[in-house]
Amino acid sequence: MPHSVTSNSSNDPIDPDSILPDAPTACLKGSDAEDRDDLSGSNIVVQDTSNSNVKLEDLFDEDDDEEFPSSGVSKEDVQSSSPPPSPLQVASSAKYSDPGVMKAFYQRLFPFRYLFQWLNHSMKPSNDFGHREFAFTLQNDAYLRYQSFPTSDLLRKDIIRQNPSRFEIGPVYTTNPRDRKTLRKSSAFRPLAKELVFDIDLTDYDEIRTCCDKANICHKCWSFITMAIKVVDVALRDDFGFQHIMWVYSGRRGAHAWISDKRARNMDDQRRRSIAGYLEVIKGGAQSGKKVNVKRPLHPHLARSLDILKEHFQNDVLVEQDPWARPEKAERLLQLLPDKMLSDALRKKWEAAPGRSSVSKWADIDALAKAGASKNLDGKALLEAKQDIVLEYTYPRLDVEVSKKQIHLLKSPFVVHPGTGRVCVPIDTRRVENFDPLSVPTVTELIHEIDAWVPQNQDADSEEGSTKLQDYEKTRLKPYVDYFRTHVGVLLRAEQGVKREREEDDPMEF
């Protein structure tokens, strides 16, 4: 296991307005097809658009930002005789899969500027963005690999032109991905860096969740994602010292973690596998036996995880999921106990009371053990078995293959999930238990919110009335974009500090 590193998390103040909202309930069902055709995009010439005079304090100056067009009426509009801009023409019956809806979303709402800054790690265009792979899933399900763009504006223009149903982010390569076929040696084209990522999907919990299965989710089973975020996030910060971690809702039934620290981005595949292995505890498929086999004494990470998860086990698993209500599920619990005589006694008790809840069955284990149901019972072995059971029913079930390789593509934040229409928004880890996946806005809801928006101050001559709001600020997407903006700002300040330290350590001499 990797050695522990004391966390050195950022103390930068965070705007309280960036805290993300929670909202009411809805239903979320369906399937999520992931099959694609691997196609290659055409080549383009990369132009040098760098500007060495960009200042960090100008990072979020939006006075001249046309990335998010505004459909509101400015002071100049009121004073002129020309009519105000017309609202978005999207029918009330429009589906989120409609090309017109998606184009309006990309034109009006998608935060291309902050996505560029997040992936570029600087205001000045660099190879961190220009040599980055993007992959588009088009409306006809064609899959275009190895797309790349030197600037945010060119990415935005091409996405609006091609209008993909979604797009994914890949690694930074040694050269422009569009030029890979022009290289004399294929080995010259290789990945250099990519964010360390983690993927958690509720389908991996189907054998223990009782409320839903497959692509369906509800508030009860979403608590498994909440537990996973808590455990993984603290491990990444406290055990590895990572600071720039952003969790993103996948749009349907899971969450993704993006770690943007420079040290994480530059890790080779071997180190990525080591970290994934460090966090992987649940092993084996649905038909396998004991899935938790950990050494004693428990590693500090596991001891901390148990402390985080024990309350969730009692409330979210035993009460809400009632995982051992059915006899075949209760038999699974008995198989995980270390003493056959104790298991037999429990089986007999539960067969006599078929409606017994999982809360009661869990309490029965200690009650019968203390009553002497087994003369040769090893108390220490029973305690360890119960700890392993808690871990099996609560510990994060990671798709570790996503984390092991630089070349793995992952869905971009803020894209629209094609199966639900929900936007893949960031999750505020300060209020992770309040995050409601069923209240995340859909693309059609957001577009109608733009049309329905009415200024609070109708006086165009006042300072407030003349303020030109971006369209995303008129919708429920605003707190998520603001949170992303804050995250990016902290990352860029840290990157600038790293660059300054490097320059001081290796000054130029003449």
Coordinates of C-alpha atoms in Angstrom, one line a residue:
M1 CA 0.0 0.0 0.0
P2 CA 1.2 3.6 -0.7
H3 CA 2.5 5.4 2.3
S4 CA 0.3 7.9 4.1
V5 CA 0.8 11.6 3.4
T6 CA -0.5 14.4 5.6
S7 CA -3.2 16.4 3.8
N8 CA -2.2 19.9 2.8
S9 CA -5.5 21.1 1.6
S10 CA -6.1 24.6 0.4
N11 CA -7.2 27.3 2.8
D12 CA -8.5 29.6 0.0
P13 CA -11.8 31.1 0.9
I14 CA -14.8 29.8 -1.0
D15 CA -17.7 32.0 -1.9
P16 CA -20.7 30.8 0.1
D17 CA -22.9 31.5 -2.9
S18 CA -21.2 28.6 -4.6
I19 CA -22.8 26.1 -2.3
L20 CA -25.0 23.8 -4.4
P21 CA -28.7 23.5 -3.9
D22 CA -31.0 20.6 -3.1
A23 CA -34.5 20.3 -4.5
P24 CA -37.5 18.1 -4.8
T25 CA -38.0 14.5 -5.9
A26 CA -38.6 12.9 -9.2
C27 CA -38.3 9.4 -10.8
L28 CA -35.3 8.2 -12.8
K29 CA -35.4 5.0 -14.8
G30 CA -34.1 3.5 -18.0
S31 CA -31.1 2.0 -19.6
D32 CA -27.7 3.5 -20.5
A33 CA -26.1 2.1 -23.7
E34 CA -22.4 2.7 -23.8
D35 CA -21.5 0.9 -27.1
R36 CA -19.7 3.1 -29.6
D37 CA -17.9 3.0 -33.0
D38 CA -14.3 4.1 -32.9
L39 CA -13.8 6.6 -35.7
S40 CA -11.1 9.1 -36.4
G41 CA -11.6 12.8 -37.0
S42 CA -10.0 14.9 -39.7
N43 CA -6.8 16.9 -39.2
I44 CA -6.7 20.6 -38.6
V45 CA -3.8 23.1 -38.4
V46 CA -3.1 24.2 -34.8
Q47 CA -2.6 28.0 -34.6
D48 CA -0.6 29.8 -31.9
T49 CA -3.1 31.9 -30.1
S50 CA -1.1 32.4 -26.9
N51 CA -1.1 35.7 -25.1
S52 CA 1.7 36.2 -22.7
N53 CA 0.1 39.3 -21.1
V54 CA -2.9 37.6 -19.5
K55 CA -3.1 38.4 -15.8
L56 CA -4.5 36.0 -13.2
E57 CA -6.6 38.8 -11.7
D58 CA -8.4 39.0 -15.1
L59 CA -9.3 35.3 -14.7
F60 CA -13.0 35.7 -14.3
D61 CA -13.7 39.1 -16.0
E62 CA -17.0 38.5 -17.7
D63 CA -17.7 42.0 -19.0
D64 CA -16.6 41.1 -22.5
D65 CA -17.4 37.4 -22.3
E66 CA -19.6 36.2 -25.1
E67 CA -19.4 32.5 -24.2
F68 CA -22.8 32.6 -22.5
P69 CA -25.0 34.8 -24.7
S70 CA -27.6 36.8 -22.9
S71 CA -31.2 36.9 -24.1
G72 CA -31.9 39.7 -21.6
V73 CA -32.4 43.4 -22.5
S74 CA -29.4 45.7 -21.7
K75 CA -29.5 49.4 -21.2
E76 CA -28.3 50.0 -24.7
D77 CA -31.1 47.8 -26.0
V78 CA -33.7 49.9 -24.2
Q79 CA -32.3 53.1 -25.5
S80 CA -32.2 52.0 -29.1
S81 CA -35.2 51.5 -31.3
S82 CA -34.3 48.0 -32.4
P83 CA -36.3 45.1 -30.9
P84 CA -34.8 43.1 -28.1
P85 CA -33.3 39.6 -28.8
S86 CA -36.0 37.0 -29.2
P87 CA -36.1 34.1 -26.7
L88 CA -35.0 30.6 -27.5
Q89 CA -37.4 28.9 -29.8
V90 CA -37.8 25.5 -28.2
A91 CA -41.2 23.9 -28.2
S92 CA -42.7 22.9 -24.8
S93 CA -42.9 19.3 -26.0
A94 CA -39.2 19.2 -27.1
K95 CA -37.2 16.2 -25.9
Y96 CA -33.7 16.6 -24.5
S97 CA -32.5 14.4 -27.3
D98 CA -33.7 16.9 -30.0
P99 CA -30.7 18.3 -31.9
G100 CA -32.2 21.8 -31.5
V101 CA -32.3 21.5 -27.8
M102 CA -28.7 20.3 -27.6
K103 CA -27.5 23.1 -29.9
A104 CA -29.2 25.7 -27.7
F105 CA -27.6 24.2 -24.6
Y106 CA -24.1 24.4 -26.1
Q107 CA -24.7 27.9 -27.4
R108 CA -26.3 29.3 -24.2
L109 CA -25.3 27.3 -21.2
F110 CA -22.2 25.1 -21.5
P111 CA -19.3 26.6 -19.5
F112 CA -16.6 26.3 -22.2
R113 CA -14.3 28.9 -20.8
Y114 CA -14.1 27.3 -17.3
L115 CA -13.7 23.9 -18.9
F116 CA -10.7 25.2 -20.9
Q117 CA -9.1 26.8 -17.8
W118 CA -9.7 23.5 -15.9
L119 CA -8.0 21.4 -18.5
N120 CA -5.3 23.9 -19.5
H121 CA -4.2 24.8 -16.0
S122 CA -3.5 28.3 -17.2
M123 CA -5.0 31.3 -18.9
K124 CA -2.5 31.1 -21.7
P125 CA -3.3 28.3 -24.3
S126 CA -0.8 25.5 -23.9
N127 CA -0.3 21.9 -24.9
D128 CA -2.2 20.8 -21.8
F129 CA -5.3 21.7 -23.8
G130 CA -4.0 21.8 -27.4
H131 CA -2.7 18.2 -27.2
R132 CA -5.7 16.9 -25.2
E133 CA -8.0 14.3 -26.8
F134 CA -11.7 14.9 -27.0
A135 CA -14.2 12.2 -28.3
F136 CA -17.6 13.1 -29.6
T137 CA -20.7 10.9 -29.7
L138 CA -22.8 12.4 -32.6
Q139 CA -26.6 12.4 -32.9
N140 CA -26.3 9.4 -35.2
D141 CA -24.2 7.5 -32.6
A142 CA -21.0 7.8 -34.6
Y143 CA -18.1 8.1 -32.2
L144 CA -15.3 10.5 -33.2
R145 CA -11.9 9.9 -31.4
Y146 CA -8.8 12.1 -31.3
Q147 CA -10.4 15.5 -31.7
S148 CA -8.3 18.3 -30.4
F149 CA -8.4 22.1 -30.2
P150 CA -5.9 24.8 -29.5
T151 CA -8.4 27.2 -27.8
S152 CA -11.7 27.2 -26.0
D153 CA -13.3 29.1 -28.8
L154 CA -12.4 26.5 -31.4
L155 CA -13.7 23.7 -29.1
R156 CA -17.0 25.6 -28.7
K157 CA -17.4 26.3 -32.4
D158 CA -16.8 22.7 -33.4
I159 CA -19.1 21.3 -30.7
I160 CA -21.9 23.7 -31.8
R161 CA -21.2 22.7 -35.4
Q162 CA -21.2 18.9 -34.9
N163 CA -23.7 19.1 -32.0
P164 CA -22.7 15.8 -30.2
S165 CA -25.1 14.2 -27.8
R166 CA -22.2 14.1 -25.4
F167 CA -18.4 14.2 -25.4
E168 CA -15.6 12.7 -23.4
I169 CA -12.2 13.9 -22.2
G170 CA -9.0 11.9 -22.7
P171 CA -5.3 12.4 -22.0
V172 CA -2.7 15.0 -23.1
Y173 CA -0.5 13.4 -25.8
T174 CA 3.0 14.0 -26.9
T175 CA 1.7 15.7 -30.0
N176 CA -1.6 16.9 -31.5
P177 CA -3.9 13.9 -31.6
R178 CA -5.2 14.9 -35.0
D179 CA -1.6 14.6 -36.3
R180 CA -0.9 11.1 -35.0
K181 CA -1.0 9.4 -38.4
T182 CA 1.6 11.7 -39.8
L183 CA 4.3 10.5 -37.4
R184 CA 7.0 8.2 -38.7
K185 CA 6.9 6.1 -35.6
S186 CA 3.6 5.2 -33.9
S187 CA 5.5 4.9 -30.6
A188 CA 6.1 8.7 -30.8
F189 CA 2.4 9.2 -30.1
R190 CA 1.8 8.4 -26.5
P191 CA -0.1 9.8 -23.5
L192 CA 1.8 12.2 -21.2
A193 CA -0.7 13.2 -18.6
K194 CA -4.3 13.0 -17.5
E195 CA -6.3 13.6 -14.4
L196 CA -6.6 10.7 -12.0
V197 CA -10.2 9.6 -12.1
F198 CA -12.5 7.3 -10.3
D199 CA -15.9 6.0 -11.3
I200 CA -18.7 4.7 -9.0
D201 CA -21.8 3.2 -10.5
L202 CA -24.9 2.0 -8.6
T203 CA -25.2 -1.1 -10.9
D204 CA -22.3 -2.5 -9.0
Y205 CA -24.5 -2.4 -5.8
D206 CA -27.3 -4.4 -7.3
E207 CA -26.6 -7.5 -5.2
I208 CA -27.0 -5.5 -2.0
R209 CA -29.5 -2.8 -2.8
T210 CA -33.2 -3.9 -2.6
C211 CA -35.0 -0.7 -3.7
C212 CA -33.8 -0.5 -7.3
D213 CA -31.7 -2.3 -9.9
K214 CA -30.0 -1.8 -13.2
A215 CA -30.2 1.9 -14.3
N216 CA -33.0 2.8 -11.8
I217 CA -32.2 4.8 -8.8
C218 CA -33.9 6.4 -5.8
H219 CA -32.9 8.4 -2.7
K220 CA -32.5 5.2 -0.7
C221 CA -29.8 3.7 -2.9
W222 CA -28.2 7.0 -3.7
S223 CA -26.9 6.9 -0.1
F224 CA -24.4 4.3 -1.4
I225 CA -22.8 7.0 -3.6
T226 CA -22.8 9.4 -0.7
M227 CA -20.9 6.8 1.4
A228 CA -18.4 6.2 -1.4
I229 CA -17.7 9.9 -1.9
K230 CA -17.0 10.4 1.8
V231 CA -14.6 7.4 2.0
V232 CA -12.7 8.0 -1.2
D233 CA -12.5 11.8 -0.9
V234 CA -10.9 11.7 2.6
A235 CA -8.5 9.0 1.5
L236 CA -7.3 11.0 -1.5
R237 CA -6.8 14.1 0.6
D238 CA -5.4 12.6 3.9
D239 CA -3.5 9.6 2.6
F240 CA -2.2 11.0 -0.7
G241 CA -2.2 14.7 -0.1
F242 CA -4.3 15.6 -3.2
Q243 CA -6.2 18.9 -3.0
H244 CA -7.9 19.6 -6.3
I245 CA -10.6 17.0 -6.3
M246 CA -13.9 17.5 -8.1
W247 CA -16.8 15.0 -7.9
V248 CA -19.3 15.1 -10.8
Y249 CA -22.7 13.5 -11.0
S250 CA -22.8 11.1 -14.0
G251 CA -26.3 12.2 -15.0
R252 CA -28.0 8.9 -14.1
R253 CA -26.8 6.5 -11.5
G254 CA -23.2 7.3 -10.4
A255 CA -20.4 9.8 -9.8
H256 CA -17.0 10.5 -11.1
A257 CA -14.0 11.9 -9.3
W258 CA -11.4 14.1 -11.1
I259 CA -8.1 14.8 -9.4
S260 CA -6.3 17.7 -11.1
D261 CA -3.2 18.0 -8.9
K262 CA -0.1 18.2 -11.1
R263 CA 1.4 15.2 -9.3
A264 CA -1.8 13.1 -10.0
R265 CA -1.9 14.2 -13.7
N266 CA 1.7 13.1 -14.3
M267 CA 1.3 9.6 -12.7
D268 CA 2.1 6.7 -15.0
D269 CA -0.2 3.7 -15.2
Q270 CA 1.7 1.7 -12.6
R271 CA 1.2 4.4 -9.9
R272 CA -2.5 4.7 -11.0
R273 CA -2.9 1.0 -10.5
S274 CA -1.3 1.3 -7.0
I275 CA -3.7 3.9 -5.9
A276 CA -6.7 2.0 -7.3
G277 CA -5.5 -1.1 -5.5
Y278 CA -5.1 0.9 -2.3
L279 CA -8.8 1.9 -2.4
E280 CA -10.1 -1.4 -3.7
V281 CA -11.5 -3.6 -0.9
I282 CA -14.6 -5.3 -2.4
K283 CA -13.4 -8.0 -4.8
G284 CA -15.3 -10.8 -6.6
G285 CA -18.5 -10.9 -8.6
A286 CA -22.1 -11.5 -7.5
Q287 CA -21.6 -15.3 -7.4
S288 CA -18.3 -15.2 -5.4
G289 CA -18.0 -16.0 -1.7
K290 CA -16.5 -13.7 0.8
K291 CA -15.7 -10.3 -0.9
V292 CA -13.8 -8.7 1.9
N293 CA -10.5 -10.2 3.0
V294 CA -8.4 -7.7 4.8
K295 CA -5.5 -8.1 7.2
R296 CA -5.5 -7.5 10.9
P297 CA -4.8 -5.1 12.5
L298 CA -6.8 -3.0 10.1
H299 CA -4.9 -0.5 8.0
P300 CA -5.6 3.1 9.2
H301 CA -7.6 3.8 6.0
L302 CA -9.9 0.9 6.7
A303 CA -10.3 1.8 10.4
R304 CA -11.2 5.4 9.4
S305 CA -13.6 4.1 6.7
L306 CA -15.4 1.9 9.3
D307 CA -15.8 4.9 11.5
I308 CA -17.4 6.8 8.6
L309 CA -19.6 4.0 7.5
K310 CA -21.0 2.5 10.7
E311 CA -23.8 5.0 11.0
H312 CA -24.7 4.6 7.3
F313 CA -24.8 0.8 7.9
Q314 CA -27.3 1.1 10.7
N315 CA -29.6 3.6 9.0
D316 CA -29.1 3.4 5.2
V317 CA -28.5 -0.3 4.9
L318 CA -30.2 -2.1 7.8
V319 CA -33.3 0.2 8.0
E320 CA -33.7 1.5 4.4
Q321 CA -32.5 -1.5 2.4
D322 CA -33.4 -4.3 4.8
P323 CA -30.9 -6.5 2.9
W324 CA -31.6 -9.8 4.7
A325 CA -35.4 -9.7 4.7
R326 CA -35.6 -12.6 2.2
P327 CA -34.5 -16.1 3.4
E328 CA -31.9 -16.4 0.6
K329 CA -30.4 -13.1 1.5
A330 CA -30.3 -14.0 5.2
E331 CA -28.5 -17.2 4.2
R332 CA -25.8 -15.0 2.6
L333 CA -25.3 -13.3 6.0
L334 CA -25.0 -16.6 7.8
Q335 CA -22.3 -17.7 5.4
L336 CA -20.2 -14.8 6.4
L337 CA -20.1 -15.7 10.1
P338 CA -17.1 -17.7 11.4
D339 CA -19.0 -20.2 13.6
K340 CA -21.3 -22.9 12.2
M341 CA -23.1 -23.5 15.5
L342 CA -23.9 -19.9 15.8
S343 CA -25.1 -19.8 12.2
D344 CA -27.3 -22.8 12.8
A345 CA -28.9 -21.2 15.9
L346 CA -29.6 -18.0 14.0
R347 CA -31.1 -19.9 11.1
K348 CA -33.5 -21.7 13.3
K349 CA -34.5 -18.5 15.1
W350 CA -35.2 -16.7 11.8
E351 CA -37.1 -19.6 10.2
A352 CA -39.4 -19.4 13.2
A353 CA -40.0 -15.7 12.6
P354 CA -40.1 -15.2 8.8
G355 CA -40.9 -11.5 9.0
R356 CA -38.0 -10.5 11.1
S357 CA -36.2 -7.3 10.0
S358 CA -32.6 -7.0 9.1
V359 CA -32.1 -4.7 12.1
S360 CA -33.3 -7.5 14.4
K361 CA -31.3 -10.1 12.6
W362 CA -28.1 -8.1 13.0
A363 CA -28.8 -7.7 16.8
D364 CA -29.6 -11.4 17.1
I365 CA -25.9 -12.2 16.2
D366 CA -24.6 -10.7 19.4
A367 CA -27.6 -11.8 21.5
L368 CA -27.2 -15.5 20.6
A369 CA -23.4 -15.3 20.9
K370 CA -23.7 -13.9 24.4
A371 CA -26.3 -16.5 25.3
G372 CA -23.8 -19.3 24.5
A373 CA -25.2 -20.6 21.2
S374 CA -21.7 -21.9 20.5
K375 CA -19.4 -23.2 23.1
N376 CA -16.3 -22.8 21.0
L377 CA -17.1 -19.3 19.7
D378 CA -14.1 -17.1 19.1
G379 CA -15.2 -13.6 20.0
K380 CA -12.4 -11.9 18.2
A381 CA -13.2 -13.8 15.0
L382 CA -16.8 -12.8 15.3
L383 CA -16.0 -9.1 15.7
E384 CA -13.7 -9.2 12.7
A385 CA -16.4 -11.0 10.7
K386 CA -18.9 -8.3 11.6
Q387 CA -16.5 -5.6 10.5
D388 CA -16.0 -7.3 7.2
I389 CA -19.8 -7.5 6.7
V390 CA -20.1 -3.8 7.4
L391 CA -17.5 -3.2 4.8
E392 CA -19.1 -5.5 2.2
Y393 CA -22.4 -3.7 2.5
T394 CA -21.1 -0.1 2.6
Y395 CA -17.5 0.3 1.3
P396 CA -17.2 1.9 -2.2
R397 CA -17.5 -0.4 -5.1
L398 CA -15.1 1.3 -7.6
D399 CA -14.8 0.5 -11.3
V400 CA -11.0 0.4 -10.8
E401 CA -10.3 -0.2 -14.5
V402 CA -11.3 3.4 -15.2
S403 CA -8.6 4.6 -12.8
K404 CA -5.7 2.4 -14.0
K405 CA -4.8 3.9 -17.3
Q406 CA -4.0 7.4 -18.7
I407 CA -5.7 6.6 -22.0
H408 CA -9.2 6.0 -20.5
L409 CA -11.8 8.5 -21.7
L410 CA -14.4 9.9 -19.2
K411 CA -17.5 11.9 -19.8
S412 CA -17.0 15.6 -19.5
P413 CA -18.5 17.6 -16.7
F414 CA -21.6 19.5 -17.7
V415 CA -22.5 17.4 -20.7
V416 CA -26.1 16.1 -20.9
H417 CA -26.7 12.5 -20.1
P418 CA -28.4 11.1 -23.3
G419 CA -30.7 8.7 -21.3
T420 CA -32.1 11.2 -18.8
G421 CA -31.5 14.7 -20.1
R422 CA -29.8 15.6 -16.8
V423 CA -26.7 17.7 -16.8
C424 CA -23.6 16.2 -15.3
V425 CA -23.1 18.8 -12.6
P426 CA -20.4 19.0 -9.8
I427 CA -21.2 17.7 -6.4
D428 CA -20.4 19.9 -3.4
T429 CA -18.6 17.6 -1.0
R430 CA -19.3 20.1 1.8
R431 CA -22.9 19.2 1.5
V432 CA -22.7 15.8 -0.1
E433 CA -25.5 14.3 2.0
N434 CA -27.9 17.0 0.6
F435 CA -27.1 16.3 -3.0
D436 CA -30.3 15.1 -4.7
P437 CA -29.6 13.4 -8.1
L438 CA -33.4 13.5 -8.9
S439 CA -33.5 17.3 -8.7
V440 CA -30.6 18.0 -11.0
P441 CA -32.1 20.0 -13.9
T442 CA -32.6 18.6 -17.3
V443 CA -31.5 20.4 -20.5
T444 CA -35.1 21.2 -21.5
E445 CA -35.9 22.6 -18.1
L446 CA -32.9 24.9 -18.2
I447 CA -33.8 26.2 -21.7
H448 CA -37.4 26.9 -20.6
E449 CA -36.1 28.7 -17.5
I450 CA -34.2 31.1 -19.7
D451 CA -37.3 32.0 -21.6
A452 CA -39.4 32.3 -18.4
W453 CA -36.8 34.5 -16.6
V454 CA -38.0 37.9 -15.6
P455 CA -35.6 40.6 -14.1
Q456 CA -36.2 41.4 -10.5
N457 CA -35.5 45.0 -11.2
Q458 CA -37.3 46.3 -14.3
D459 CA -35.7 49.8 -14.1
A460 CA -33.2 49.7 -17.0
D461 CA -31.7 53.1 -16.0
S462 CA -30.6 51.7 -12.6
E463 CA -27.2 50.1 -12.2
E464 CA -28.8 46.7 -11.3
G465 CA -31.3 46.9 -14.2
S466 CA -28.5 47.5 -16.7
T467 CA -26.5 44.5 -15.6
K468 CA -26.3 42.0 -18.4
L469 CA -26.8 38.5 -17.0
Q470 CA -25.4 35.5 -18.7
D471 CA -28.1 33.0 -19.6
Y472 CA -26.8 30.3 -17.3
E473 CA -27.3 32.8 -14.4
K474 CA -31.1 32.8 -15.1
T475 CA -31.3 29.1 -14.5
R476 CA -30.8 26.4 -11.8
L477 CA -27.4 25.7 -13.5
K478 CA -25.9 28.9 -11.9
P479 CA -24.8 27.4 -8.5
Y480 CA -23.1 24.5 -10.3
V481 CA -21.2 26.7 -12.7
D482 CA -20.2 29.0 -9.9
Y483 CA -18.9 26.1 -7.9
F484 CA -16.9 24.9 -10.9
R485 CA -15.6 28.4 -11.4
T486 CA -14.4 28.5 -7.8
H487 CA -12.7 25.1 -8.1
V488 CA -10.9 26.2 -11.3
G489 CA -9.8 29.4 -9.7
V490 CA -8.2 27.6 -6.8
L491 CA -6.5 25.2 -9.2
L492 CA -5.1 28.0 -11.3
R493 CA -3.7 29.8 -8.3
A494 CA -2.0 26.6 -7.2
E495 CA -0.6 26.0 -10.7
Q496 CA 0.8 29.5 -10.8
G497 CA 2.5 28.9 -7.5
V498 CA 4.1 25.7 -8.7
K499 CA 5.4 27.5 -11.8
R500 CA 6.8 30.3 -9.7
E501 CA 8.6 27.9 -7.4
R502 CA 10.1 26.1 -10.4
E503 CA 11.4 29.4 -11.8
E504 CA 13.0 30.3 -8.4
D505 CA 14.7 26.9 -8.0
D506 CA 16.2 27.1 -11.5
P507 CA 16.9 30.7 -12.4
M508 CA 18.3 31.7 -15.8
E509 CA 21.9 32.8 -15.7
F510 CA 23.6 35.0 -18.3

